[in-house]
């Protein structure tokens, strides 16, 4: 049997390529959902820590944030996913929202550190100049500090996003059919172990290359808006 | 405090320490409307700290600061409102690099004073024109020279229509050939009657433009007087030593 016949048998017969497409949809959905949740959680934590630092009354919020990051960063994301699916959301029928929550909450801890470093990298004089004009700390954060911080950390957020995409390949542990799980299913059905896995690797590779390319364009556009 | 509406800023026993380091040790100064006060002194004598206490960018450790009759050290005071009336110009310019020049100038007026955008733009453009930078409105700070940046920074403060302008060594970060263009803008401002407090090493500027000069030494006002008194007839040994080094 030629290689093309083999491919036909593995992917086209029984419309099995559709399994991959559905899997890819879930992979992208989980990545995007987790990214959004991660950025929101990360920003909330970073900003909370910024405002609570050196304020005795608000110290408790800062401690809560520290506990969150410590716990999340201390648990492998696969284990976190299992905890979410088999301990917390036991009655969940659809694994996708659970996976989005687990990956998002995991990513939030890393995003928090990223955003914090981005905020700290903005020159102290920026906050002072904003306050000297009469802006409140919150207004200065929103209009002056965060826009610059995000620009600083955009490459790192892009890397986090790529890492996230690849991390979601363990979603199959909790009955989510992402693209990795779809490839495994095809493998089990057809006893063709080689082609589904090579195709899977290629799909991830292409996704990452495309994301890297889009990110580079975005960075160039942002740099332009600084006139540099 | 006393209803003396000619006094715009008044500090009473102003103290500031960083941990164990006492930087300001009891400063009493009255600044009158229309004053151009130059603050001179050796590096590390507390000039910047003093200036930054005036708009509470540094929280004083003790004493009081009255601005237009309001004690700013009172925690119930809405500082943001009072800061709108105290423009500040920094040594490092601190323009907002992600905004173009016009946006740098109009952000605070439109956001804080709710001035309509067209009006804020027009005012900013008029002021930019007066410092010779009308053609750079769409540029970003990174595209300007140091002298241009500092002129923009001055205009940014002026767009809030402040009652007093605070300058912290506005020309110290500039290449020598750009010092003049910034000092010229400040002179013009002084001529128009703006109340100014200027920390500076430019003794020529102090002599020419200031009506009062304050010599800070080790956290205290060691000497105060007209430029003629300070530069022509220094009373203390410390001031004579300082002047012999900088003149
Ligand atoms: N944020 C700070 N933390 C600790 N020490 C400071 C801080 N700011 C200033 N100082 C110290 O206070 C003293 C006075 O500083 P400064 O007011 O900047 O002096 P000047 O402007 O006259 O050169 C210096 O010894 C400086 O090291
Ligand atoms: Mg200084």
PDB file of C-alpha atoms in Angstrom, chain A residues 22-23 25-27 29-30 81 85 93-100 103 168-182 185:
ATOM      1  CA  UNK A  22     -13.200  19.385  15.990  1.00  0.00           C
ATOM      2  CA  UNK A  23     -10.202  18.699  18.218  1.00  0.00           C
ATOM      3  CA  UNK A  25     -11.485  23.868  17.604  1.00  0.00           C
ATOM      4  CA  UNK A  26     -11.401  22.736  21.232  1.00  0.00           C
ATOM      5  CA  UNK A  27      -7.654  23.311  21.507  1.00  0.00           C
ATOM      6  CA  UNK A  29     -11.109  27.502  22.334  1.00  0.00           C
ATOM      7  CA  UNK A  30      -9.374  26.353  25.512  1.00  0.00           C
ATOM      8  CA  UNK A  81      -6.822  19.928  35.716  1.00  0.00           C
ATOM      9  CA  UNK A  85     -12.528  17.859  36.931  1.00  0.00           C
ATOM     10  CA  UNK A  93     -20.577  17.003  31.768  1.00  0.00           C
ATOM     11  CA  UNK A  94     -18.602  19.066  29.330  1.00  0.00           C
ATOM     12  CA  UNK A  95     -14.879  19.105  30.050  1.00  0.00           C
ATOM     13  CA  UNK A  96     -14.120  22.164  27.914  1.00  0.00           C
ATOM     14  CA  UNK A  97     -15.305  24.863  30.357  1.00  0.00           C
ATOM     15  CA  UNK A  98     -13.522  23.052  33.175  1.00  0.00           C
ATOM     16  CA  UNK A  99     -10.334  22.931  31.138  1.00  0.00           C
ATOM     17  CA  UNK A 100     -10.671  26.650  30.312  1.00  0.00           C
ATOM     18  CA  UNK A 103      -5.734  26.500  32.400  1.00  0.00           C
ATOM     19  CA  UNK A 168      -3.526  22.248  26.578  1.00  0.00           C
ATOM     20  CA  UNK A 169      -2.400  18.995  24.955  1.00  0.00           C
ATOM     21  CA  UNK A 170      -3.012  17.314  28.324  1.00  0.00           C
ATOM     22  CA  UNK A 171      -6.713  18.255  28.258  1.00  0.00           C
ATOM     23  CA  UNK A 172      -7.482  14.706  27.090  1.00  0.00           C
ATOM     24  CA  UNK A 173      -6.965  13.552  30.679  1.00  0.00           C
ATOM     25  CA  UNK A 174     -10.397  14.891  31.586  1.00  0.00           C
ATOM     26  CA  UNK A 175     -12.402  13.630  28.631  1.00  0.00           C
ATOM     27  CA  UNK A 176     -11.891  16.717  26.504  1.00  0.00           C
ATOM     28  CA  UNK A 177     -11.296  15.900  22.875  1.00  0.00           C
ATOM     29  CA  UNK A 178      -8.661  18.423  21.935  1.00  0.00           C
ATOM     30  CA  UNK A 179      -6.499  17.857  18.889  1.00  0.00           C
ATOM     31  CA  UNK A 180      -4.060  15.609  20.749  1.00  0.00           C
ATOM     32  CA  UNK A 181      -6.879  13.431  21.990  1.00  0.00           C
ATOM     33  CA  UNK A 182      -8.390  13.377  18.505  1.00  0.00           C
ATOM     34  CA  UNK A 185      -8.503   8.385  18.900  1.00  0.00           C
TER      35      UNK A 185
END
